[in-house]
mmCIF file of N, CA, C and O in Angstrom:
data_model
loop_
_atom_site.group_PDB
_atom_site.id
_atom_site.type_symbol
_atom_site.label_atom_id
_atom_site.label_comp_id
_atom_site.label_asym_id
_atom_site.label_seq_id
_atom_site.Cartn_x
_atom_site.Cartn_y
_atom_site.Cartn_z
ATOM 1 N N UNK A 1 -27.021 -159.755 -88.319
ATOM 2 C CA UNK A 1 -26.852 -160.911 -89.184
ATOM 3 C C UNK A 1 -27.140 -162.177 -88.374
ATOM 4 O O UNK A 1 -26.923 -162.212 -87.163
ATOM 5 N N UNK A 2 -27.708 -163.378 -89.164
ATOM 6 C CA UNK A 2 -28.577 -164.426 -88.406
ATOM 7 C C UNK A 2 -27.165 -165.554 -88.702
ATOM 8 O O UNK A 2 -26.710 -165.806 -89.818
ATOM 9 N N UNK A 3 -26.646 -166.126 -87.357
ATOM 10 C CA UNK A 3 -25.900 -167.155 -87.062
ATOM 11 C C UNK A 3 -26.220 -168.453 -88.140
ATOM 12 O O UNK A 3 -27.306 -169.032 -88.173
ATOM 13 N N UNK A 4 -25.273 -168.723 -88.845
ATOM 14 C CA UNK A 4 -25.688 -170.038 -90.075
ATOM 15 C C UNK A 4 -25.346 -171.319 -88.910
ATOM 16 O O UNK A 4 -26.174 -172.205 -88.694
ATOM 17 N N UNK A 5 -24.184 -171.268 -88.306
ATOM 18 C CA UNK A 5 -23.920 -172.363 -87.696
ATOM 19 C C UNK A 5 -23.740 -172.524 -86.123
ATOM 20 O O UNK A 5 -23.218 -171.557 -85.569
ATOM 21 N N UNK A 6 -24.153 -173.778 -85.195
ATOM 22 C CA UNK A 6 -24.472 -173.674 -83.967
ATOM 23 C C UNK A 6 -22.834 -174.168 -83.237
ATOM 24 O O UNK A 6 -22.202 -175.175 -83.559
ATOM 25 N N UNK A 7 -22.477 -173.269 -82.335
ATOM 26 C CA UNK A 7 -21.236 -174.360 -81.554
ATOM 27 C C UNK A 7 -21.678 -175.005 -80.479
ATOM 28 O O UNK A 7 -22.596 -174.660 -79.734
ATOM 29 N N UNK A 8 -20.921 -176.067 -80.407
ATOM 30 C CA UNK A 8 -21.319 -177.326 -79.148
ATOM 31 C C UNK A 8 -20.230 -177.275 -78.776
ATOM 32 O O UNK A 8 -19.259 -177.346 -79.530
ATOM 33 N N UNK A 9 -20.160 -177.125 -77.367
ATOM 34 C CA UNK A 9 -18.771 -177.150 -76.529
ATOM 35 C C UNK A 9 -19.444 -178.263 -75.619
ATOM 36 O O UNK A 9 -20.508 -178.399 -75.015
ATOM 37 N N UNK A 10 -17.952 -179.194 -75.888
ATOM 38 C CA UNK A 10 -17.620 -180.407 -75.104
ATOM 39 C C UNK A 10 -17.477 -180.049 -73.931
ATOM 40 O O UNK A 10 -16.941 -178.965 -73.701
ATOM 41 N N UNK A 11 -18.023 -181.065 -72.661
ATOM 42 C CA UNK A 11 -17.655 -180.853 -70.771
ATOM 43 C C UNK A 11 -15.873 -179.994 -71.025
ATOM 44 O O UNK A 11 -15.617 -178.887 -70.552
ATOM 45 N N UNK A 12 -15.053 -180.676 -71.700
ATOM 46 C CA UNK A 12 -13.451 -180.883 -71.437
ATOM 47 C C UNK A 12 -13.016 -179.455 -72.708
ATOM 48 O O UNK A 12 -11.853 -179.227 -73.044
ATOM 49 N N UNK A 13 -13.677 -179.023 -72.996
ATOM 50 C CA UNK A 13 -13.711 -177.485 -73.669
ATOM 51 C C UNK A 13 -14.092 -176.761 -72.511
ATOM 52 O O UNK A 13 -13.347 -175.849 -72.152
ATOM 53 N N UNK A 14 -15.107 -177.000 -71.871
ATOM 54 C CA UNK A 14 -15.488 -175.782 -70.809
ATOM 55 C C UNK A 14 -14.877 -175.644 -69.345
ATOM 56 O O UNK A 14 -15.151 -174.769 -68.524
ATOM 57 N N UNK A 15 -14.038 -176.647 -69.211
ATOM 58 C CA UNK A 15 -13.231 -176.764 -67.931
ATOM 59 C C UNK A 15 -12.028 -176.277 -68.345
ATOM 60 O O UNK A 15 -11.319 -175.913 -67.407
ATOM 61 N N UNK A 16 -11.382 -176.098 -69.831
ATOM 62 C CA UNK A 16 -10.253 -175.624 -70.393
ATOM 63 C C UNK A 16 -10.302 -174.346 -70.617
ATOM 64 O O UNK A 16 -9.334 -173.587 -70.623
ATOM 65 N N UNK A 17 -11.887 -173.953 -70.885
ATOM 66 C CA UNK A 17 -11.927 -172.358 -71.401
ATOM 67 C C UNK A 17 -12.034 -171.736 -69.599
ATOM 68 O O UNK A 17 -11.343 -170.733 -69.421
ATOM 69 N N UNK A 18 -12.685 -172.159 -68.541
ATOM 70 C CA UNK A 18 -12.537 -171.835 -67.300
ATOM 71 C C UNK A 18 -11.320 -171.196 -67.136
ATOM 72 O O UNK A 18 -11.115 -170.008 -66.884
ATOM 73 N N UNK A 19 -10.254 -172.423 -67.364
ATOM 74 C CA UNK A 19 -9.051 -172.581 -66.546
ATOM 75 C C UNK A 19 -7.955 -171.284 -67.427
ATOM 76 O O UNK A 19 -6.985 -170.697 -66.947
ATOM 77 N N UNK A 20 -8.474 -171.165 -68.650
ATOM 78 C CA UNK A 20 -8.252 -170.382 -69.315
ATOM 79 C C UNK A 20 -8.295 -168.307 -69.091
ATOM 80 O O UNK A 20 -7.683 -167.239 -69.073
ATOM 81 N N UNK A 21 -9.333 -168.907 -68.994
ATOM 82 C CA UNK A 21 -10.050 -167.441 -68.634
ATOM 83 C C UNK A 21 -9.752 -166.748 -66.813
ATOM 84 O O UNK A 21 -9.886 -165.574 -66.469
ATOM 85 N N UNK A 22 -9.431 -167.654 -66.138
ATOM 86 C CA UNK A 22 -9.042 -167.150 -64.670
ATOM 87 C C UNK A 22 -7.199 -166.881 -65.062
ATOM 88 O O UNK A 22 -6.674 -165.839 -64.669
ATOM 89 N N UNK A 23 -6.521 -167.741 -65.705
ATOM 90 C CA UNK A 23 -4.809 -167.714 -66.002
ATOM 91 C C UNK A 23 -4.731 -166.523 -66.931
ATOM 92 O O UNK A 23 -4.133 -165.550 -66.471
ATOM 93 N N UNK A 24 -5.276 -166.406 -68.281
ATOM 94 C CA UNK A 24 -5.375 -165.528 -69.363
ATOM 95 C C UNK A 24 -6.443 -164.780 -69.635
ATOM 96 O O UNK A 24 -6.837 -164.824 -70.801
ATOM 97 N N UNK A 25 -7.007 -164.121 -68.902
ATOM 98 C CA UNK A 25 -7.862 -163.352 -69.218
ATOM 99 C C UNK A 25 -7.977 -162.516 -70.344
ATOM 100 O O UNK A 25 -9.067 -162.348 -70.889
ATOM 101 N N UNK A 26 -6.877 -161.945 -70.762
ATOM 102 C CA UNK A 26 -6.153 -161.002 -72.110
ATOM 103 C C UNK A 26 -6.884 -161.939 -73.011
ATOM 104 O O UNK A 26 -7.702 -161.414 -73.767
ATOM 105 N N UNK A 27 -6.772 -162.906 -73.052
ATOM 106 C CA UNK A 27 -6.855 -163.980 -74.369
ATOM 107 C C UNK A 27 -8.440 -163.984 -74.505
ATOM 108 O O UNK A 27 -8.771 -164.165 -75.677
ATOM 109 N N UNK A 28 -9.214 -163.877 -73.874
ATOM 110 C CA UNK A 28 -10.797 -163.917 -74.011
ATOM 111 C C UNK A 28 -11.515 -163.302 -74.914
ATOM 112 O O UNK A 28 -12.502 -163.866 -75.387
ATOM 113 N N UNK A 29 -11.190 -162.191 -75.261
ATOM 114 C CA UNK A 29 -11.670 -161.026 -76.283
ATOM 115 C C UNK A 29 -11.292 -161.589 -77.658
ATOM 116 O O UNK A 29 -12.136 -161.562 -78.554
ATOM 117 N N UNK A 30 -10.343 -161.984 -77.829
ATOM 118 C CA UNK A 30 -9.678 -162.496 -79.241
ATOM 119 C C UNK A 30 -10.936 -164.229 -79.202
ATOM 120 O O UNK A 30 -11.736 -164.473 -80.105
ATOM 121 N N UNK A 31 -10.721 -165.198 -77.839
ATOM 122 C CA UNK A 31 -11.161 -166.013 -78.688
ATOM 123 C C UNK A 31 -13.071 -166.191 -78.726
ATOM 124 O O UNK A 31 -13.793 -167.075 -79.186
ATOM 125 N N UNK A 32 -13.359 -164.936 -78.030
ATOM 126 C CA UNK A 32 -15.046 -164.886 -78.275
ATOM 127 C C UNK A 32 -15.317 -164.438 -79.648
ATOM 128 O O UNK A 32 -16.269 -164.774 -80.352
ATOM 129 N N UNK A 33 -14.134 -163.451 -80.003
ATOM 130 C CA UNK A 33 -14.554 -162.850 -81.488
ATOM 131 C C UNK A 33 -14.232 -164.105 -82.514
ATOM 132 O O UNK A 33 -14.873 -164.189 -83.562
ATOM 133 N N UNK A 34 -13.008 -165.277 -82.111
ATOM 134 C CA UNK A 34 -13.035 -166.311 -83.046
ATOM 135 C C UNK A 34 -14.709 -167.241 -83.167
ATOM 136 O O UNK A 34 -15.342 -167.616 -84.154
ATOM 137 N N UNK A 35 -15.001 -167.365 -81.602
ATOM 138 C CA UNK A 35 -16.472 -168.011 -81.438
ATOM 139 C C UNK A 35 -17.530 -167.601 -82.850
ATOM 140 O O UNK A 35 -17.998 -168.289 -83.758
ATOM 141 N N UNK A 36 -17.634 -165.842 -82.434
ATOM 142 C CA UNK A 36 -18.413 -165.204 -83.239
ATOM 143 C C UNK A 36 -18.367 -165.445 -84.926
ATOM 144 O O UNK A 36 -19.271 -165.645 -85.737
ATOM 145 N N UNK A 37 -16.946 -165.337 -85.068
ATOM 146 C CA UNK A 37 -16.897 -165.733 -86.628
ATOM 147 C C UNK A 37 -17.058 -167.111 -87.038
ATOM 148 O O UNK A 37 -17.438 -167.212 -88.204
ATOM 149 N N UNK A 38 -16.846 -168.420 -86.301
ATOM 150 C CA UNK A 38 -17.640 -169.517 -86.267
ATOM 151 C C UNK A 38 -18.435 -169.499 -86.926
ATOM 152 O O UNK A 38 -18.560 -169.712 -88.132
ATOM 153 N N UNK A 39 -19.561 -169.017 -85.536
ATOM 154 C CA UNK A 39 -20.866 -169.029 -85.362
ATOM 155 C C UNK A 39 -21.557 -168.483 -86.594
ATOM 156 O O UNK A 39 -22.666 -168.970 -86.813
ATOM 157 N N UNK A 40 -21.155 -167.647 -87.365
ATOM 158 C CA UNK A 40 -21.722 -166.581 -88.841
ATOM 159 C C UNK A 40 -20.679 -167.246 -89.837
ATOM 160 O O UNK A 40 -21.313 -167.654 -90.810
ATOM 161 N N UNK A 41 -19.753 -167.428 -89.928
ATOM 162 C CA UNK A 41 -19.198 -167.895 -91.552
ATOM 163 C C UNK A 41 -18.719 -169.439 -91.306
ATOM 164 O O UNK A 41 -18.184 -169.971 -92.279
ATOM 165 N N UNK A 42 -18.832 -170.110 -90.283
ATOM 166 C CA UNK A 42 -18.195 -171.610 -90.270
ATOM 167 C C UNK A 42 -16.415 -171.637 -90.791
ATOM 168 O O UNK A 42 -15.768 -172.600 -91.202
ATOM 169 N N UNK A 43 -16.020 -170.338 -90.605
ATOM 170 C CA UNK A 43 -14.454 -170.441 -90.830
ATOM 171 C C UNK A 43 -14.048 -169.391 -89.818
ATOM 172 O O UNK A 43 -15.047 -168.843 -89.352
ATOM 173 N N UNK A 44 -12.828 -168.900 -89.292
ATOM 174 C CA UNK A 44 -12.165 -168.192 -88.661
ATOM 175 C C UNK A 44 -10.926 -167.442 -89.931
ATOM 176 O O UNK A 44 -10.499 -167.893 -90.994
ATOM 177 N N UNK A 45 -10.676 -166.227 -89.247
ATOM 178 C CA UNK A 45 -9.430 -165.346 -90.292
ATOM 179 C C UNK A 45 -7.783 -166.051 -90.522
ATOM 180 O O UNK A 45 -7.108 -166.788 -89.803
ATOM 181 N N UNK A 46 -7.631 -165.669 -91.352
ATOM 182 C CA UNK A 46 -5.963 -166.464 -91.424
ATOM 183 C C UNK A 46 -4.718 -165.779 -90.202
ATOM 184 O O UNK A 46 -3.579 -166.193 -89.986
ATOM 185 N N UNK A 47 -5.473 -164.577 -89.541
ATOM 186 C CA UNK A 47 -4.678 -164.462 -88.466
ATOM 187 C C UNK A 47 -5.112 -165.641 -87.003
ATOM 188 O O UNK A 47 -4.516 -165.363 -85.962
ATOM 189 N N UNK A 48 -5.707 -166.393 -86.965
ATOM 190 C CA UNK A 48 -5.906 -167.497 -86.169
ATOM 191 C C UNK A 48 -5.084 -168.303 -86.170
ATOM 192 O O UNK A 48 -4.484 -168.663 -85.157
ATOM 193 N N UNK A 49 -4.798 -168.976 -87.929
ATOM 194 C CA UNK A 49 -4.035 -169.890 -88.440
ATOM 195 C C UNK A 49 -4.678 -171.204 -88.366
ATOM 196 O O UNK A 49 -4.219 -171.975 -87.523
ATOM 197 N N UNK A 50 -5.650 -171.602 -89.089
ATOM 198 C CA UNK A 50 -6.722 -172.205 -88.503
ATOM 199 C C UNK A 50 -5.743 -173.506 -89.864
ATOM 200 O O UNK A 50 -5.250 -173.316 -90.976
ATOM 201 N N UNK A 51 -5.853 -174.518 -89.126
ATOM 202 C CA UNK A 51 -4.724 -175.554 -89.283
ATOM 203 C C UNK A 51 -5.799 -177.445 -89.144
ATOM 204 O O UNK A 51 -6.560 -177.875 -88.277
ATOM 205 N N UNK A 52 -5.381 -177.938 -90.235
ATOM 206 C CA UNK A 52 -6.127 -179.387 -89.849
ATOM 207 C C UNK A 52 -5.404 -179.794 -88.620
ATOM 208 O O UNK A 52 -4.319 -179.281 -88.345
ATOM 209 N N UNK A 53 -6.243 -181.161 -87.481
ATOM 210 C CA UNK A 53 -5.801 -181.615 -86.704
ATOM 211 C C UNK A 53 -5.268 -183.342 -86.895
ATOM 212 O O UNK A 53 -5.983 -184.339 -86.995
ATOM 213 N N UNK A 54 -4.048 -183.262 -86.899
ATOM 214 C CA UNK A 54 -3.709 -184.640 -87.371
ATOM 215 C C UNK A 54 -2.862 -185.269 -86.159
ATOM 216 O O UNK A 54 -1.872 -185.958 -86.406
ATOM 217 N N UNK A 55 -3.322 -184.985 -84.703
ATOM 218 C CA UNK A 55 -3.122 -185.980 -83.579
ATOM 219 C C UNK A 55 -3.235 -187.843 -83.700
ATOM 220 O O UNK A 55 -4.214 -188.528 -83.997
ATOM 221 N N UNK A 56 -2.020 -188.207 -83.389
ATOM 222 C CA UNK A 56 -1.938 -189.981 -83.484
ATOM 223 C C UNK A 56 -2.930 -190.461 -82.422
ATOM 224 O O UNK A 56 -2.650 -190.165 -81.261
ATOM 225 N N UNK A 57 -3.904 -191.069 -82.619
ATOM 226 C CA UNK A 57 -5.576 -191.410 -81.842
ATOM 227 C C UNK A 57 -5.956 -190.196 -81.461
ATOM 228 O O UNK A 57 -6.080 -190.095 -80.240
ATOM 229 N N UNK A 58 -6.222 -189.089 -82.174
ATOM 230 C CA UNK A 58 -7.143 -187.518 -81.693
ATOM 231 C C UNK A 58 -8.851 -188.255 -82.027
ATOM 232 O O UNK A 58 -9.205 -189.249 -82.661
ATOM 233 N N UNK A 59 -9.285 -187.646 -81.576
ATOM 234 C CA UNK A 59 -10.688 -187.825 -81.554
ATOM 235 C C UNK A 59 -11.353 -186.789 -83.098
ATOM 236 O O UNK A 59 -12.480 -186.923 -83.574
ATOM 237 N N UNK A 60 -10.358 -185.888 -83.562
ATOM 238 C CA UNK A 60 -10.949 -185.292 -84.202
ATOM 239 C C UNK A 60 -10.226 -184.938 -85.511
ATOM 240 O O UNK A 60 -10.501 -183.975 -86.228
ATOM 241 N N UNK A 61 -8.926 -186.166 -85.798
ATOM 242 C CA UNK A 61 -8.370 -185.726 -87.324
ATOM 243 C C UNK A 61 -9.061 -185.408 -88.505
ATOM 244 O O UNK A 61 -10.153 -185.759 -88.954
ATOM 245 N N UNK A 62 -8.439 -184.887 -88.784
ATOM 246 C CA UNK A 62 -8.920 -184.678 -90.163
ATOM 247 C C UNK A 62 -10.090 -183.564 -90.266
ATOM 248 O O UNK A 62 -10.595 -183.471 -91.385
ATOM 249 N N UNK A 63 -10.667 -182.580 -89.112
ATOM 250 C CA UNK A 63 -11.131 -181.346 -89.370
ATOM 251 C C UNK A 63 -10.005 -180.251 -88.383
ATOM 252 O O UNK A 63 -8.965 -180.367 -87.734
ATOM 253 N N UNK A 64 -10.990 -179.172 -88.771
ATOM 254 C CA UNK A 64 -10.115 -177.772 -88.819
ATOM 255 C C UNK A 64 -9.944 -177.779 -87.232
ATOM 256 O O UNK A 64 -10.571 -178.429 -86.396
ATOM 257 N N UNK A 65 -8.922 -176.874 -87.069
ATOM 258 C CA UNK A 65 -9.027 -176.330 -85.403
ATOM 259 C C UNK A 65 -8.692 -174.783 -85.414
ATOM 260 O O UNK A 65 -8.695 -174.144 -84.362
#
């Protein structure tokens, strides 16, 4: 199946998924398969809990996380 949508990871995403991936390694498998479902339906499963972001000055209220 052909990817509908592209992800762009921010510098400060990829120094988090690093720091991530050397501390939690366990956790990697779960969030490449979230990547994957991204990447093909532009939504993630309700076991994610995929939640708006409503941070006071976030850079990114008001979409999904």
């Amino acid at each position: 199946m052909e990817s509908n949508f592209e992800l762009i990871f921010e510098p400060q995403f990829t120094k988090d998924y690093r720091k991530l991936k050397k501390e939690h390694p366990e956790l990697i498998p779960d969030l490449r398969g979230s990547f994957k479902e991204l990447s093909m339906y532009g939504i993630v499963n309700e076991i994610s809990k995929p939640h708006i972001l409503n941070n006071r000055g976030g850079n990114y209220n008001g979409n999904q996380e």
